[in-house]
Amino acid sequence: MPLAPSDDIVSLLTQDHEAIRQRLSEVCDAPPESRKELFWKLTDQLVRHEVAEELVVYPALRDLPGGREVASERQAEEAEAERLLASMENLDPGDDDFSRALAQLRENVLEHAHQEESEAFPLLLAHEEHAGLIYLAQKFKGAKLSAPNHPHPRLPSGSAAQKVLGPIASFFDRMRDEARSSA
Ligand SMILES: [Fe+2]
Ligand SMILES: [Fe+2]
């Protein structure tokens, strides 16, 4: 049976990047009253994608010629986006602070995706066997599914409970734990 384009890791990651770009545009273009809901959807997509890359794609990349440095640089960008995302969870989407942080997040995420596409993906395509690309895609899909559900989207912004839980930071951590234990 012929393989669907999305059966290899680079196709899968490219599709994910496109979906994330679209979601970023949606959040940026949305009126304040619907921004927070879209922001949670964006967070869910980003956490699943970035943590699955961290646990599945970057370890494979590090084994390739020149891959170690590329993986380290990309992971530093992801860590920065993670910090920025977590800093936004208690901001009011109608505030200028939220808009500024969102613009910064968009710039960071778009640049990060571009760097992965121009540096990491060509390395994978040049050095991984086709079977390896398919295997990584399967592992990546599994890691994404192991993420816990949405991080408390119904808690009102700035509520005491949300501040204590720190939902976005804990979402990243819980997903790392669950993906590692199911790998
Ligand atoms: Fe990434
Ligand atoms: Fe990515």
PDB file of C-alpha atoms and ligand atoms in Angstrom:
ATOM      1  CA  MET A   1       0.000   0.000   0.000  1.00  0.00           C
ATOM      2  CA  PRO A   2       1.486   3.413  -0.922  1.00  0.00           C
ATOM      3  CA  LEU A   3       2.341   5.611   2.023  1.00  0.00           C
ATOM      4  CA  ALA A   4       0.444   8.825   2.577  1.00  0.00           C
ATOM      5  CA  PRO A   5       2.659  11.933   2.518  1.00  0.00           C
ATOM      6  CA  SER A   6       2.048  12.443   6.229  1.00  0.00           C
ATOM      7  CA  ASP A   7       3.569   9.044   7.051  1.00  0.00           C
ATOM      8  CA  ASP A   8       7.084  10.458   7.239  1.00  0.00           C
ATOM      9  CA  ILE A   9       8.252  12.727  10.013  1.00  0.00           C
ATOM     10  CA  VAL A  10       9.178  15.720   7.845  1.00  0.00           C
ATOM     11  CA  SER A  11       5.752  15.797   6.145  1.00  0.00           C
ATOM     12  CA  LEU A  12       4.059  15.464   9.505  1.00  0.00           C
ATOM     13  CA  LEU A  13       6.081  18.286  11.078  1.00  0.00           C
ATOM     14  CA  THR A  14       5.504  20.503   8.041  1.00  0.00           C
ATOM     15  CA  GLN A  15       1.738  19.977   8.307  1.00  0.00           C
ATOM     16  CA  ASP A  16       1.894  20.787  12.020  1.00  0.00           C
ATOM     17  CA  HIS A  17       3.827  23.984  11.316  1.00  0.00           C
ATOM     18  CA  GLU A  18       1.220  25.073   8.796  1.00  0.00           C
ATOM     19  CA  ALA A  19      -1.593  24.433  11.299  1.00  0.00           C
ATOM     20  CA  ILE A  20       0.298  26.414  13.965  1.00  0.00           C
ATOM     21  CA  ARG A  21       0.849  29.344  11.572  1.00  0.00           C
ATOM     22  CA  GLN A  22      -2.868  29.415  10.804  1.00  0.00           C
ATOM     23  CA  ARG A  23      -3.778  29.292  14.498  1.00  0.00           C
ATOM     24  CA  LEU A  24      -1.338  32.117  15.281  1.00  0.00           C
ATOM     25  CA  SER A  25      -3.030  34.276  12.637  1.00  0.00           C
ATOM     26  CA  GLU A  26      -6.449  33.403  14.057  1.00  0.00           C
ATOM     27  CA  VAL A  27      -5.414  34.420  17.592  1.00  0.00           C
ATOM     28  CA  CYS A  28      -3.816  37.654  16.399  1.00  0.00           C
ATOM     29  CA  ASP A  29      -6.829  38.609  14.270  1.00  0.00           C
ATOM     30  CA  ALA A  30      -9.484  37.657  16.861  1.00  0.00           C
ATOM     31  CA  PRO A  31     -11.387  40.255  18.906  1.00  0.00           C
ATOM     32  CA  PRO A  32     -10.397  40.297  22.630  1.00  0.00           C
ATOM     33  CA  GLU A  33     -13.491  38.324  23.728  1.00  0.00           C
ATOM     34  CA  SER A  34     -12.539  35.259  21.699  1.00  0.00           C
ATOM     35  CA  ARG A  35      -8.763  35.580  21.958  1.00  0.00           C
ATOM     36  CA  LYS A  36      -8.322  33.646  25.191  1.00  0.00           C
ATOM     37  CA  GLU A  37     -10.158  30.556  23.933  1.00  0.00           C
ATOM     38  CA  LEU A  38      -8.070  30.581  20.747  1.00  0.00           C
ATOM     39  CA  PHE A  39      -4.955  31.184  22.833  1.00  0.00           C
ATOM     40  CA  TRP A  40      -5.658  27.968  24.782  1.00  0.00           C
ATOM     41  CA  LYS A  41      -6.080  26.076  21.515  1.00  0.00           C
ATOM     42  CA  LEU A  42      -2.780  27.485  20.284  1.00  0.00           C
ATOM     43  CA  THR A  43      -1.129  26.513  23.591  1.00  0.00           C
ATOM     44  CA  ASP A  44      -2.441  22.961  23.262  1.00  0.00           C
ATOM     45  CA  GLN A  45      -1.041  22.671  19.714  1.00  0.00           C
ATOM     46  CA  LEU A  46       2.322  24.193  20.630  1.00  0.00           C
ATOM     47  CA  VAL A  47       2.865  22.105  23.763  1.00  0.00           C
ATOM     48  CA  ARG A  48       2.065  18.830  21.986  1.00  0.00           C
ATOM     49  CA  HIS A  49       4.201  19.710  18.972  1.00  0.00           C
ATOM     50  CA  GLU A  50       7.234  21.080  20.792  1.00  0.00           C
ATOM     51  CA  VAL A  51       7.392  18.436  23.511  1.00  0.00           C
ATOM     52  CA  ALA A  52       6.984  15.623  20.960  1.00  0.00           C
ATOM     53  CA  GLU A  53       9.817  17.176  18.932  1.00  0.00           C
ATOM     54  CA  GLU A  54      11.934  17.444  22.061  1.00  0.00           C
ATOM     55  CA  LEU A  55      11.411  13.783  22.969  1.00  0.00           C
ATOM     56  CA  VAL A  56      11.382  12.173  19.511  1.00  0.00           C
ATOM     57  CA  VAL A  57      12.876  14.399  16.798  1.00  0.00           C
ATOM     58  CA  TYR A  58      15.781  16.128  18.529  1.00  0.00           C
ATOM     59  CA  PRO A  59      17.330  12.930  19.944  1.00  0.00           C
ATOM     60  CA  ALA A  60      17.372  11.529  16.372  1.00  0.00           C
ATOM     61  CA  LEU A  61      18.765  14.800  15.041  1.00  0.00           C
ATOM     62  CA  ARG A  62      21.621  14.779  17.559  1.00  0.00           C
ATOM     63  CA  ASP A  63      22.877  11.486  16.120  1.00  0.00           C
ATOM     64  CA  LEU A  64      23.235  12.963  12.627  1.00  0.00           C
ATOM     65  CA  PRO A  65      26.342  14.752  11.278  1.00  0.00           C
ATOM     66  CA  GLY A  66      26.109  18.387  12.415  1.00  0.00           C
ATOM     67  CA  GLY A  67      22.818  17.662  14.137  1.00  0.00           C
ATOM     68  CA  ARG A  68      23.906  18.231  17.719  1.00  0.00           C
ATOM     69  CA  GLU A  69      24.388  21.973  17.339  1.00  0.00           C
ATOM     70  CA  VAL A  70      21.203  22.404  15.294  1.00  0.00           C
ATOM     71  CA  ALA A  71      19.199  20.534  17.948  1.00  0.00           C
ATOM     72  CA  SER A  72      20.682  22.621  20.792  1.00  0.00           C
ATOM     73  CA  GLU A  73      19.933  25.913  19.062  1.00  0.00           C
ATOM     74  CA  ARG A  74      16.369  24.891  18.257  1.00  0.00           C
ATOM     75  CA  GLN A  75      15.782  23.682  21.809  1.00  0.00           C
ATOM     76  CA  ALA A  76      16.932  27.020  23.219  1.00  0.00           C
ATOM     77  CA  GLU A  77      14.340  28.735  20.986  1.00  0.00           C
ATOM     78  CA  GLU A  78      11.641  26.360  22.212  1.00  0.00           C
ATOM     79  CA  ALA A  79      12.560  27.072  25.848  1.00  0.00           C
ATOM     80  CA  GLU A  80      12.185  30.805  25.201  1.00  0.00           C
ATOM     81  CA  ALA A  81       8.762  30.319  23.572  1.00  0.00           C
ATOM     82  CA  GLU A  82       7.698  28.128  26.519  1.00  0.00           C
ATOM     83  CA  ARG A  83       8.621  30.902  28.982  1.00  0.00           C
ATOM     84  CA  LEU A  84       6.788  33.500  26.921  1.00  0.00           C
ATOM     85  CA  LEU A  85       3.677  31.354  26.596  1.00  0.00           C
ATOM     86  CA  ALA A  86       3.576  30.702  30.354  1.00  0.00           C
ATOM     87  CA  SER A  87       3.987  34.439  31.045  1.00  0.00           C
ATOM     88  CA  MET A  88       0.801  35.139  29.064  1.00  0.00           C
ATOM     89  CA  GLU A  89      -1.618  32.887  30.931  1.00  0.00           C
ATOM     90  CA  ASN A  90      -2.711  35.474  33.496  1.00  0.00           C
ATOM     91  CA  LEU A  91      -2.809  38.456  31.160  1.00  0.00           C
ATOM     92  CA  ASP A  92      -6.083  39.922  30.035  1.00  0.00           C
ATOM     93  CA  PRO A  93      -6.413  39.413  26.264  1.00  0.00           C
ATOM     94  CA  GLY A  94      -7.767  42.962  25.949  1.00  0.00           C
ATOM     95  CA  ASP A  95      -4.602  44.462  27.479  1.00  0.00           C
ATOM     96  CA  ASP A  96      -1.686  45.895  25.564  1.00  0.00           C
ATOM     97  CA  ASP A  97       0.645  43.565  27.493  1.00  0.00           C
ATOM     98  CA  PHE A  98      -1.135  40.558  26.025  1.00  0.00           C
ATOM     99  CA  SER A  99      -0.963  42.016  22.508  1.00  0.00           C
ATOM    100  CA  ARG A 100       2.738  42.766  22.878  1.00  0.00           C
ATOM    101  CA  ALA A 101       3.499  39.285  24.211  1.00  0.00           C
ATOM    102  CA  LEU A 102       1.399  37.715  21.452  1.00  0.00           C
ATOM    103  CA  ALA A 103       3.284  39.636  18.763  1.00  0.00           C
ATOM    104  CA  GLN A 104       6.576  38.490  20.288  1.00  0.00           C
ATOM    105  CA  LEU A 105       5.351  34.893  20.528  1.00  0.00           C
ATOM    106  CA  ARG A 106       4.289  34.952  16.894  1.00  0.00           C
ATOM    107  CA  GLU A 107       7.661  36.270  15.792  1.00  0.00           C
ATOM    108  CA  ASN A 108       9.525  33.673  17.887  1.00  0.00           C
ATOM    109  CA  VAL A 109       7.392  30.733  16.775  1.00  0.00           C
ATOM    110  CA  LEU A 110       7.519  31.671  13.077  1.00  0.00           C
ATOM    111  CA  GLU A 111      11.291  32.126  13.190  1.00  0.00           C
ATOM    112  CA  HIS A 112      11.709  28.838  15.091  1.00  0.00           C
ATOM    113  CA  ALA A 113       9.582  26.948  12.543  1.00  0.00           C
ATOM    114  CA  HIS A 114      11.562  28.533   9.705  1.00  0.00           C
ATOM    115  CA  GLN A 115      14.860  27.469  11.294  1.00  0.00           C
ATOM    116  CA  GLU A 116      13.633  23.915  11.744  1.00  0.00           C
ATOM    117  CA  GLU A 117      12.473  23.771   8.144  1.00  0.00           C
ATOM    118  CA  SER A 118      15.694  25.211   6.746  1.00  0.00           C
ATOM    119  CA  GLU A 119      18.234  23.444   9.014  1.00  0.00           C
ATOM    120  CA  ALA A 120      16.754  20.454  10.826  1.00  0.00           C
ATOM    121  CA  PHE A 121      14.469  18.967   8.162  1.00  0.00           C
ATOM    122  CA  PRO A 122      17.123  18.856   5.412  1.00  0.00           C
ATOM    123  CA  LEU A 123      19.451  16.984   7.810  1.00  0.00           C
ATOM    124  CA  LEU A 124      16.758  14.414   8.545  1.00  0.00           C
ATOM    125  CA  LEU A 125      15.980  13.966   4.848  1.00  0.00           C
ATOM    126  CA  ALA A 126      19.652  13.668   3.923  1.00  0.00           C
ATOM    127  CA  HIS A 127      20.708  11.176   6.565  1.00  0.00           C
ATOM    128  CA  GLU A 128      17.700   9.152   7.728  1.00  0.00           C
ATOM    129  CA  GLU A 129      16.554   6.109   5.769  1.00  0.00           C
ATOM    130  CA  HIS A 130      12.955   6.259   4.559  1.00  0.00           C
ATOM    131  CA  ALA A 131      12.035   3.601   7.129  1.00  0.00           C
ATOM    132  CA  GLY A 132      13.603   5.779   9.820  1.00  0.00           C
ATOM    133  CA  LEU A 133      11.497   8.765   8.766  1.00  0.00           C
ATOM    134  CA  ILE A 134       8.355   6.615   9.003  1.00  0.00           C
ATOM    135  CA  TYR A 135       9.382   5.232  12.389  1.00  0.00           C
ATOM    136  CA  LEU A 136       9.978   8.738  13.776  1.00  0.00           C
ATOM    137  CA  ALA A 137       6.544   9.813  12.497  1.00  0.00           C
ATOM    138  CA  GLN A 138       4.881   6.967  14.404  1.00  0.00           C
ATOM    139  CA  LYS A 139       6.743   7.835  17.597  1.00  0.00           C
ATOM    140  CA  PHE A 140       5.947  11.541  17.148  1.00  0.00           C
ATOM    141  CA  LYS A 141       2.219  10.834  16.756  1.00  0.00           C
ATOM    142  CA  GLY A 142       2.270   8.661  19.888  1.00  0.00           C
ATOM    143  CA  ALA A 143       4.080  11.325  21.915  1.00  0.00           C
ATOM    144  CA  LYS A 144       1.581  14.004  20.875  1.00  0.00           C
ATOM    145  CA  LEU A 145      -1.333  11.831  21.954  1.00  0.00           C
ATOM    146  CA  SER A 146       0.193  11.184  25.359  1.00  0.00           C
ATOM    147  CA  ALA A 147      -0.320  14.819  26.314  1.00  0.00           C
ATOM    148  CA  PRO A 148      -2.809  15.417  29.092  1.00  0.00           C
ATOM    149  CA  ASN A 149      -5.957  17.269  28.225  1.00  0.00           C
ATOM    150  CA  HIS A 150      -6.241  20.985  27.778  1.00  0.00           C
ATOM    151  CA  PRO A 151      -4.758  23.002  30.679  1.00  0.00           C
ATOM    152  CA  HIS A 152      -7.739  24.264  32.659  1.00  0.00           C
ATOM    153  CA  PRO A 153      -9.257  26.438  29.920  1.00  0.00           C
ATOM    154  CA  ARG A 154     -12.309  27.264  32.015  1.00  0.00           C
ATOM    155  CA  LEU A 155     -10.468  28.880  34.885  1.00  0.00           C
ATOM    156  CA  PRO A 156     -11.016  32.627  34.732  1.00  0.00           C
ATOM    157  CA  SER A 157      -7.902  34.530  33.797  1.00  0.00           C
ATOM    158  CA  GLY A 158      -6.017  35.683  36.887  1.00  0.00           C
ATOM    159  CA  SER A 159      -7.996  33.491  39.285  1.00  0.00           C
ATOM    160  CA  ALA A 160      -6.207  32.332  42.448  1.00  0.00           C
ATOM    161  CA  ALA A 161      -6.544  28.693  41.354  1.00  0.00           C
ATOM    162  CA  GLN A 162      -4.976  29.376  37.990  1.00  0.00           C
ATOM    163  CA  LYS A 163      -2.079  31.234  39.590  1.00  0.00           C
ATOM    164  CA  VAL A 164      -1.396  28.319  41.948  1.00  0.00           C
ATOM    165  CA  LEU A 165      -1.662  25.678  39.231  1.00  0.00           C
ATOM    166  CA  GLY A 166       0.408  27.563  36.679  1.00  0.00           C
ATOM    167  CA  PRO A 167      -1.409  25.577  33.999  1.00  0.00           C
ATOM    168  CA  ILE A 168       0.846  26.198  31.049  1.00  0.00           C
ATOM    169  CA  ALA A 169       4.110  25.375  32.803  1.00  0.00           C
ATOM    170  CA  SER A 170       2.565  22.284  34.377  1.00  0.00           C
ATOM    171  CA  PHE A 171       1.062  21.255  31.035  1.00  0.00           C
ATOM    172  CA  PHE A 172       4.554  21.128  29.533  1.00  0.00           C
ATOM    173  CA  ASP A 173       5.865  19.145  32.507  1.00  0.00           C
ATOM    174  CA  ARG A 174       2.960  16.681  32.629  1.00  0.00           C
ATOM    175  CA  MET A 175       3.261  16.026  28.926  1.00  0.00           C
ATOM    176  CA  ARG A 176       7.006  15.382  29.243  1.00  0.00           C
ATOM    177  CA  ASP A 177       6.352  12.912  32.083  1.00  0.00           C
ATOM    178  CA  GLU A 178       3.546  11.090  30.285  1.00  0.00           C
ATOM    179  CA  ALA A 179       5.308  10.927  26.921  1.00  0.00           C
ATOM    180  CA  ARG A 180       8.487   9.591  28.560  1.00  0.00           C
ATOM    181  CA  SER A 181       6.647   6.936  30.524  1.00  0.00           C
ATOM    182  CA  SER A 182       4.704   5.741  27.456  1.00  0.00           C
ATOM    183  CA  ALA A 183       7.716   5.786  25.072  1.00  0.00           C
TER     184      ALA A 183
HETATM  185 FE    FE B   1      10.151  23.089  17.460  1.00  0.00          FE
HETATM  186 FE    FE B   2       8.439  22.244  14.842  1.00  0.00          FE
END
